[in-house]
mmCIF file of C-alpha atoms in Angstrom:
data_model
loop_
_atom_site.group_PDB
_atom_site.id
_atom_site.type_symbol
_atom_site.label_atom_id
_atom_site.label_comp_id
_atom_site.label_asym_id
_atom_site.label_seq_id
_atom_site.Cartn_x
_atom_site.Cartn_y
_atom_site.Cartn_z
ATOM 1 C CA UNK A 1 160.982 80.171 92.093
ATOM 2 C CA UNK A 2 159.409 83.664 92.011
ATOM 3 C CA UNK A 3 159.595 83.717 88.128
ATOM 4 C CA UNK A 4 157.838 80.357 87.939
ATOM 5 C CA UNK A 5 155.115 81.649 90.082
ATOM 6 C CA UNK A 6 154.794 84.845 88.211
ATOM 7 C CA UNK A 7 154.607 82.996 84.832
ATOM 8 C CA UNK A 8 151.897 80.602 86.145
ATOM 9 C CA UNK A 9 150.005 83.588 87.440
ATOM 10 C CA UNK A 10 150.329 85.409 84.292
ATOM 11 C CA UNK A 11 149.258 82.218 82.379
ATOM 12 C CA UNK A 12 146.235 81.752 84.525
ATOM 13 C CA UNK A 13 145.158 85.453 83.970
ATOM 14 C CA UNK A 14 145.655 85.137 80.218
ATOM 15 C CA UNK A 15 143.625 81.935 80.133
ATOM 16 C CA UNK A 16 140.804 83.691 82.125
ATOM 17 C CA UNK A 17 140.787 86.605 79.815
ATOM 18 C CA UNK A 18 140.763 84.388 76.810
ATOM 19 C CA UNK A 19 137.613 82.592 78.259
ATOM 20 C CA UNK A 20 135.944 85.904 78.929
ATOM 21 C CA UNK A 21 136.803 87.037 75.335
ATOM 22 C CA UNK A 22 135.289 83.989 73.879
ATOM 23 C CA UNK A 23 132.109 84.305 75.961
ATOM 24 C CA UNK A 24 131.603 88.031 75.216
ATOM 25 C CA UNK A 25 132.077 87.334 71.558
ATOM 26 C CA UNK A 26 129.617 84.534 71.559
ATOM 27 C CA UNK A 27 127.142 86.660 73.563
ATOM 28 C CA UNK A 28 127.549 89.535 71.011
ATOM 29 C CA UNK A 29 127.128 87.058 68.134
ATOM 30 C CA UNK A 30 123.866 85.759 69.659
ATOM 31 C CA UNK A 31 122.602 89.224 70.403
ATOM 32 C CA UNK A 32 123.271 90.405 66.772
ATOM 33 C CA UNK A 33 119.734 89.610 65.459
ATOM 34 C CA UNK A 34 118.112 91.502 68.368
ATOM 35 C CA UNK A 35 120.524 94.479 67.589
ATOM 36 C CA UNK A 36 119.522 94.443 63.941
ATOM 37 C CA UNK A 37 115.761 94.250 64.917
ATOM 38 C CA UNK A 38 116.137 97.253 67.261
ATOM 39 C CA UNK A 39 118.080 99.456 64.940
ATOM 40 C CA UNK A 40 115.781 98.659 61.995
ATOM 41 C CA UNK A 41 112.733 99.385 64.000
ATOM 42 C CA UNK A 42 113.731 103.042 64.612
ATOM 43 C CA UNK A 43 114.952 103.941 61.046
ATOM 44 C CA UNK A 44 112.753 105.520 58.472
ATOM 45 C CA UNK A 45 112.003 103.240 55.608
ATOM 46 C CA UNK A 46 114.133 105.381 53.204
ATOM 47 C CA UNK A 47 117.083 104.876 55.423
ATOM 48 C CA UNK A 48 116.687 101.169 55.529
ATOM 49 C CA UNK A 49 116.859 100.876 51.715
ATOM 50 C CA UNK A 50 119.850 103.229 51.438
ATOM 51 C CA UNK A 51 122.034 101.900 54.347
ATOM 52 C CA UNK A 52 123.283 98.587 55.853
ATOM 53 C CA UNK A 53 121.567 96.494 58.567
ATOM 54 C CA UNK A 54 124.143 97.514 61.278
ATOM 55 C CA UNK A 55 124.319 101.025 60.287
ATOM 56 C CA UNK A 56 123.168 103.423 63.239
ATOM 57 C CA UNK A 57 119.915 105.468 62.381
ATOM 58 C CA UNK A 58 120.641 108.871 61.239
ATOM 59 C CA UNK A 59 117.121 110.280 61.979
ATOM 60 C CA UNK A 60 115.716 107.985 64.663
ATOM 61 C CA UNK A 61 111.980 107.734 64.844
ATOM 62 C CA UNK A 62 109.365 105.941 66.962
ATOM 63 C CA UNK A 63 106.700 106.236 64.183
ATOM 64 C CA UNK A 64 107.162 102.454 63.179
ATOM 65 C CA UNK A 65 106.460 101.593 66.791
ATOM 66 C CA UNK A 66 103.292 103.682 66.927
ATOM 67 C CA UNK A 67 102.212 102.140 63.568
ATOM 68 C CA UNK A 68 102.947 98.688 64.588
ATOM 69 C CA UNK A 69 100.964 99.098 67.890
ATOM 70 C CA UNK A 70 97.870 100.830 66.443
ATOM 71 C CA UNK A 71 97.748 101.111 62.656
ATOM 72 C CA UNK A 72 99.629 98.280 60.835
ATOM 73 C CA UNK A 73 97.553 95.681 58.898
ATOM 74 C CA UNK A 74 97.005 92.334 60.638
ATOM 75 C CA UNK A 75 94.983 90.053 58.215
ATOM 76 C CA UNK A 76 91.896 91.860 56.732
ATOM 77 C CA UNK A 77 92.066 94.828 59.037
ATOM 78 C CA UNK A 78 94.481 97.507 59.889
ATOM 79 C CA UNK A 79 94.654 98.066 63.659
ATOM 80 C CA UNK A 80 98.176 97.055 64.790
ATOM 81 C CA UNK A 81 99.100 94.525 67.364
ATOM 82 C CA UNK A 82 98.024 96.382 70.466
ATOM 83 C CA UNK A 83 94.739 94.631 71.045
ATOM 84 C CA UNK A 84 96.262 91.184 70.401
ATOM 85 C CA UNK A 85 98.933 92.060 72.888
ATOM 86 C CA UNK A 86 96.406 92.382 75.691
ATOM 87 C CA UNK A 87 94.679 89.187 74.358
ATOM 88 C CA UNK A 88 97.894 87.418 74.984
ATOM 89 C CA UNK A 89 97.928 88.663 78.657
ATOM 90 C CA UNK A 90 94.220 87.500 79.040
ATOM 91 C CA UNK A 91 95.437 84.108 77.993
ATOM 92 C CA UNK A 92 98.747 83.922 79.856
ATOM 93 C CA UNK A 93 97.863 85.233 83.284
ATOM 94 C CA UNK A 94 94.951 82.691 84.106
ATOM 95 C CA UNK A 95 96.687 79.754 82.367
ATOM 96 C CA UNK A 96 99.934 80.279 84.271
ATOM 97 C CA UNK A 97 98.152 80.828 87.602
ATOM 98 C CA UNK A 98 95.914 77.740 87.209
ATOM 99 C CA UNK A 99 98.553 75.451 85.839
ATOM 100 C CA UNK A 100 101.175 76.336 88.409
ATOM 101 C CA UNK A 101 98.632 75.820 91.288
ATOM 102 C CA UNK A 102 97.448 72.479 89.960
ATOM 103 C CA UNK A 103 100.971 71.424 89.421
ATOM 104 C CA UNK A 104 101.872 72.311 93.049
ATOM 105 C CA UNK A 105 98.951 70.246 94.321
ATOM 106 C CA UNK A 106 99.805 67.210 92.139
ATOM 107 C CA UNK A 107 103.430 67.366 93.196
ATOM 108 C CA UNK A 108 102.434 67.554 96.671
ATOM 109 C CA UNK A 109 99.917 64.708 96.489
ATOM 110 C CA UNK A 110 102.389 62.445 94.526
ATOM 111 C CA UNK A 111 105.215 62.968 97.020
ATOM 112 C CA UNK A 112 103.723 63.486 100.590
ATOM 113 C CA UNK A 113 100.342 61.582 100.344
ATOM 114 C CA UNK A 114 101.497 58.320 98.688
ATOM 115 C CA UNK A 115 98.683 56.197 97.309
ATOM 116 C CA UNK A 116 98.310 53.179 95.038
ATOM 117 C CA UNK A 117 99.113 54.003 91.498
ATOM 118 C CA UNK A 118 100.835 57.258 92.225
ATOM 119 C CA UNK A 119 103.894 56.309 90.273
ATOM 120 C CA UNK A 120 101.796 55.081 87.247
ATOM 121 C CA UNK A 121 99.881 58.380 87.297
ATOM 122 C CA UNK A 122 103.043 60.321 87.481
ATOM 123 C CA UNK A 123 104.560 58.294 84.545
ATOM 124 C CA UNK A 124 101.525 58.893 82.434
ATOM 125 C CA UNK A 125 101.704 62.656 83.205
ATOM 126 C CA UNK A 126 105.476 62.642 82.249
ATOM 127 C CA UNK A 127 104.546 60.873 79.051
ATOM 128 C CA UNK A 128 102.152 63.800 78.261
ATOM 129 C CA UNK A 129 105.243 66.125 78.157
ATOM 130 C CA UNK A 130 106.505 64.290 75.089
ATOM 131 C CA UNK A 131 103.313 64.007 73.027
ATOM 132 C CA UNK A 132 103.615 66.280 69.872
ATOM 133 C CA UNK A 133 101.122 69.203 70.021
ATOM 134 C CA UNK A 134 100.046 68.480 66.419
ATOM 135 C CA UNK A 135 98.739 65.117 67.263
ATOM 136 C CA UNK A 136 96.073 66.535 69.628
ATOM 137 C CA UNK A 137 94.851 69.420 67.457
ATOM 138 C CA UNK A 138 91.811 67.569 66.170
ATOM 139 C CA UNK A 139 90.777 65.935 69.385
ATOM 140 C CA UNK A 140 91.267 69.048 71.410
ATOM 141 C CA UNK A 141 89.258 71.042 68.756
ATOM 142 C CA UNK A 142 86.319 68.542 69.175
ATOM 143 C CA UNK A 143 86.502 68.687 72.965
ATOM 144 C CA UNK A 144 86.417 72.661 72.730
ATOM 145 C CA UNK A 145 83.323 72.421 70.499
ATOM 146 C CA UNK A 146 81.750 69.993 72.789
ATOM 147 C CA UNK A 147 82.379 72.293 75.820
ATOM 148 C CA UNK A 148 81.254 75.393 73.877
ATOM 149 C CA UNK A 149 84.557 77.017 74.194
ATOM 150 C CA UNK A 150 85.561 77.101 70.423
ATOM 151 C CA UNK A 151 87.333 80.314 69.273
ATOM 152 C CA UNK A 152 87.290 81.809 72.713
ATOM 153 C CA UNK A 153 89.884 82.967 75.252
ATOM 154 C CA UNK A 154 88.676 80.686 77.848
ATOM 155 C CA UNK A 155 89.163 77.847 75.335
ATOM 156 C CA UNK A 156 92.839 78.818 74.729
ATOM 157 C CA UNK A 157 93.369 79.011 78.648
ATOM 158 C CA UNK A 158 92.022 75.564 79.005
ATOM 159 C CA UNK A 159 94.257 74.196 76.341
ATOM 160 C CA UNK A 160 97.332 75.613 77.873
ATOM 161 C CA UNK A 161 96.326 74.635 81.414
ATOM 162 C CA UNK A 162 95.929 71.016 80.097
ATOM 163 C CA UNK A 163 99.326 70.955 78.547
ATOM 164 C CA UNK A 164 101.027 72.870 81.301
ATOM 165 C CA UNK A 165 100.035 70.649 84.142
ATOM 166 C CA UNK A 166 102.442 67.823 83.016
ATOM 167 C CA UNK A 167 105.444 70.220 83.111
ATOM 168 C CA UNK A 168 104.470 71.940 86.516
ATOM 169 C CA UNK A 169 103.741 68.630 88.075
ATOM 170 C CA UNK A 170 107.159 67.492 87.082
ATOM 171 C CA UNK A 171 108.771 70.633 88.462
ATOM 172 C CA UNK A 172 106.987 70.492 91.807
ATOM 173 C CA UNK A 173 107.250 66.764 92.266
ATOM 174 C CA UNK A 174 110.935 66.857 91.899
ATOM 175 C CA UNK A 175 111.180 69.771 94.411
ATOM 176 C CA UNK A 176 108.947 68.270 97.132
ATOM 177 C CA UNK A 177 110.859 65.049 97.037
ATOM 178 C CA UNK A 178 113.783 66.859 98.790
ATOM 179 C CA UNK A 179 111.522 68.218 101.613
ATOM 180 C CA UNK A 180 111.681 65.760 104.565
ATOM 181 C CA UNK A 181 108.668 63.614 105.036
ATOM 182 C CA UNK A 182 108.983 63.964 108.710
ATOM 183 C CA UNK A 183 107.517 67.491 108.537
ATOM 184 C CA UNK A 184 104.379 66.263 106.955
ATOM 185 C CA UNK A 185 104.133 63.213 109.392
ATOM 186 C CA UNK A 186 104.391 65.413 112.400
ATOM 187 C CA UNK A 187 101.702 67.749 111.041
ATOM 188 C CA UNK A 188 99.427 64.700 110.518
ATOM 189 C CA UNK A 189 100.034 63.699 114.132
ATOM 190 C CA UNK A 190 98.962 67.175 115.142
ATOM 191 C CA UNK A 191 95.688 66.679 113.254
ATOM 192 C CA UNK A 192 96.494 68.856 110.044
ATOM 193 C CA UNK A 193 94.780 67.882 106.959
ATOM 194 C CA UNK A 194 95.618 67.748 103.298
ATOM 195 C CA UNK A 195 95.185 71.383 102.470
ATOM 196 C CA UNK A 196 96.401 72.704 105.883
ATOM 197 C CA UNK A 197 99.665 71.000 105.422
ATOM 198 C CA UNK A 198 99.877 72.292 101.887
ATOM 199 C CA UNK A 199 99.300 75.923 102.915
ATOM 200 C CA UNK A 200 101.351 75.968 106.066
ATOM 201 C CA UNK A 201 104.323 73.778 105.223
ATOM 202 C CA UNK A 202 104.867 73.266 101.531
ATOM 203 C CA UNK A 203 103.879 76.613 100.105
ATOM 204 C CA UNK A 204 106.062 78.682 102.303
ATOM 205 C CA UNK A 205 109.196 76.954 101.044
ATOM 206 C CA UNK A 206 108.031 76.699 97.462
ATOM 207 C CA UNK A 207 108.934 80.167 96.231
ATOM 208 C CA UNK A 208 111.965 79.047 94.090
ATOM 209 C CA UNK A 209 109.958 76.337 92.213
ATOM 210 C CA UNK A 210 107.189 78.618 91.762
ATOM 211 C CA UNK A 211 109.359 81.143 90.021
ATOM 212 C CA UNK A 212 110.634 78.384 87.707
ATOM 213 C CA UNK A 213 107.060 77.236 86.826
ATOM 214 C CA UNK A 214 105.813 80.809 86.247
ATOM 215 C CA UNK A 215 108.795 81.697 83.928
ATOM 216 C CA UNK A 216 108.594 78.385 82.071
ATOM 217 C CA UNK A 217 104.787 78.639 81.649
ATOM 218 C CA UNK A 218 104.747 82.340 80.787
ATOM 219 C CA UNK A 219 107.453 81.850 78.097
ATOM 220 C CA UNK A 220 105.812 78.716 76.436
ATOM 221 C CA UNK A 221 102.221 80.280 76.408
ATOM 222 C CA UNK A 222 103.173 83.807 75.431
ATOM 223 C CA UNK A 223 105.401 82.420 72.408
ATOM 224 C CA UNK A 224 102.764 79.881 71.413
ATOM 225 C CA UNK A 225 101.508 80.094 67.742
ATOM 226 C CA UNK A 226 100.215 76.619 66.886
ATOM 227 C CA UNK A 227 97.297 76.669 69.505
ATOM 228 C CA UNK A 228 96.679 80.452 68.920
ATOM 229 C CA UNK A 229 96.064 80.072 65.187
ATOM 230 C CA UNK A 230 94.201 76.661 65.638
ATOM 231 C CA UNK A 231 91.699 77.466 68.462
ATOM 232 C CA UNK A 232 91.090 81.202 68.387
ATOM 233 C CA UNK A 233 88.896 83.556 66.425
ATOM 234 C CA UNK A 234 90.114 86.887 64.898
ATOM 235 C CA UNK A 235 89.113 88.918 67.953
ATOM 236 C CA UNK A 236 90.761 86.447 70.354
ATOM 237 C CA UNK A 237 93.954 85.755 68.601
ATOM 238 C CA UNK A 238 97.188 86.219 70.520
ATOM 239 C CA UNK A 239 99.996 88.629 69.581
ATOM 240 C CA UNK A 240 102.036 85.892 67.887
ATOM 241 C CA UNK A 241 99.247 85.310 65.433
ATOM 242 C CA UNK A 242 98.831 88.940 64.851
ATOM 243 C CA UNK A 243 102.493 89.311 64.171
ATOM 244 C CA UNK A 244 102.437 86.541 61.667
ATOM 245 C CA UNK A 245 99.343 88.035 59.898
ATOM 246 C CA UNK A 246 101.103 91.499 59.757
ATOM 247 C CA UNK A 247 104.431 90.197 58.375
ATOM 248 C CA UNK A 248 102.735 88.018 55.758
ATOM 249 C CA UNK A 249 100.112 90.598 54.656
ATOM 250 C CA UNK A 250 101.115 92.571 51.557
ATOM 251 C CA UNK A 251 99.470 96.012 51.250
ATOM 252 C CA UNK A 252 101.879 97.480 48.798
ATOM 253 C CA UNK A 253 105.367 98.720 50.086
ATOM 254 C CA UNK A 254 107.041 96.358 52.470
ATOM 255 C CA UNK A 255 107.573 98.271 55.745
ATOM 256 C CA UNK A 256 110.519 96.413 57.328
ATOM 257 C CA UNK A 257 110.740 98.854 60.240
ATOM 258 C CA UNK A 258 107.129 98.391 61.343
ATOM 259 C CA UNK A 259 107.472 94.552 61.211
ATOM 260 C CA UNK A 260 110.545 94.906 63.300
ATOM 261 C CA UNK A 261 108.880 97.107 65.776
ATOM 262 C CA UNK A 262 105.866 94.615 65.939
ATOM 263 C CA UNK A 263 108.311 91.769 66.524
ATOM 264 C CA UNK A 264 110.016 93.861 69.421
ATOM 265 C CA UNK A 265 106.708 94.593 71.047
ATOM 266 C CA UNK A 266 105.696 90.788 70.926
ATOM 267 C CA UNK A 267 108.959 89.884 72.472
ATOM 268 C CA UNK A 268 109.149 92.553 75.202
ATOM 269 C CA UNK A 269 107.263 90.647 77.972
ATOM 270 C CA UNK A 270 109.438 87.602 77.722
ATOM 271 C CA UNK A 271 112.550 89.634 77.672
ATOM 272 C CA UNK A 272 111.405 91.627 80.653
ATOM 273 C CA UNK A 273 110.553 88.360 82.524
ATOM 274 C CA UNK A 274 114.059 86.780 81.889
ATOM 275 C CA UNK A 275 115.886 90.009 82.744
ATOM 276 C CA UNK A 276 114.188 90.580 86.080
ATOM 277 C CA UNK A 277 113.879 86.859 87.161
ATOM 278 C CA UNK A 278 116.400 84.830 85.135
ATOM 279 C CA UNK A 279 118.692 84.314 88.043
ATOM 280 C CA UNK A 280 115.885 82.977 90.223
ATOM 281 C CA UNK A 281 115.136 80.515 87.388
ATOM 282 C CA UNK A 282 118.502 78.963 87.815
ATOM 283 C CA UNK A 283 118.276 79.037 91.609
ATOM 284 C CA UNK A 284 114.896 77.412 91.368
ATOM 285 C CA UNK A 285 115.971 74.660 89.169
ATOM 286 C CA UNK A 286 118.752 73.606 91.529
ATOM 287 C CA UNK A 287 116.893 74.214 94.706
ATOM 288 C CA UNK A 288 115.593 70.720 94.972
ATOM 289 C CA UNK A 289 118.438 68.983 93.436
ATOM 290 C CA UNK A 290 120.046 67.876 96.807
ATOM 291 C CA UNK A 291 118.086 66.198 99.540
ATOM 292 C CA UNK A 292 118.667 67.291 103.138
#
């Protein structure tokens, strides 16, 4: 009997280690492009030509990072991606804040202040999540021109807010459905109004879904290229457009280390967000999945 138990225990351990080995192998394979980018970005150009992609740098240098930030060519000018990096923050921060706040209000109104046509409005907003972005480029361009926001940071913020509201409303609506309606009813009996209930009851318990919305919106807006290249002028372009211009601009010798450094710079904010808040993203997605 003891031998049977030992064999079963050993078999369970081997199975567990096999699963871990497979998962680690898949993670390493998935991270391989990132490793190649990082190694290439700290190698001199001569070493890149002479060595392999996975070879460790013999003479590590941060010169490619400095050049990518401040000196590399983007389009017709050579000034690096630094300025465009801050352009992206000027777009992302207000767009994320506004779309998240409006999504929270919409989700609150659609679940706790029921009115005629609420389901239809939610269905139409949900339908907006599935409209291809390419379809609305021309109507949106005409709208921005009519508003006087063409080729401006404010115009890009407006575009991302409009397209983000559908997703944030979906997040908050599904989260607020799980909150008991009795809390809102009791507050109404005490004389609390629309915004007081929102600030005093709904917002204090909304931290998990706010994290989900912020991470989702931040990632989508920061990585956007289509709207950035379509609705911005040269001085208002986000970092993704500047990165594309740098990689596809030929000024003689192709500097792969500078290109990789610029790509790493462009990816750093989203990597930091996921590393610091990734676990809260999963918790927030499941926070409203069970009612009660």
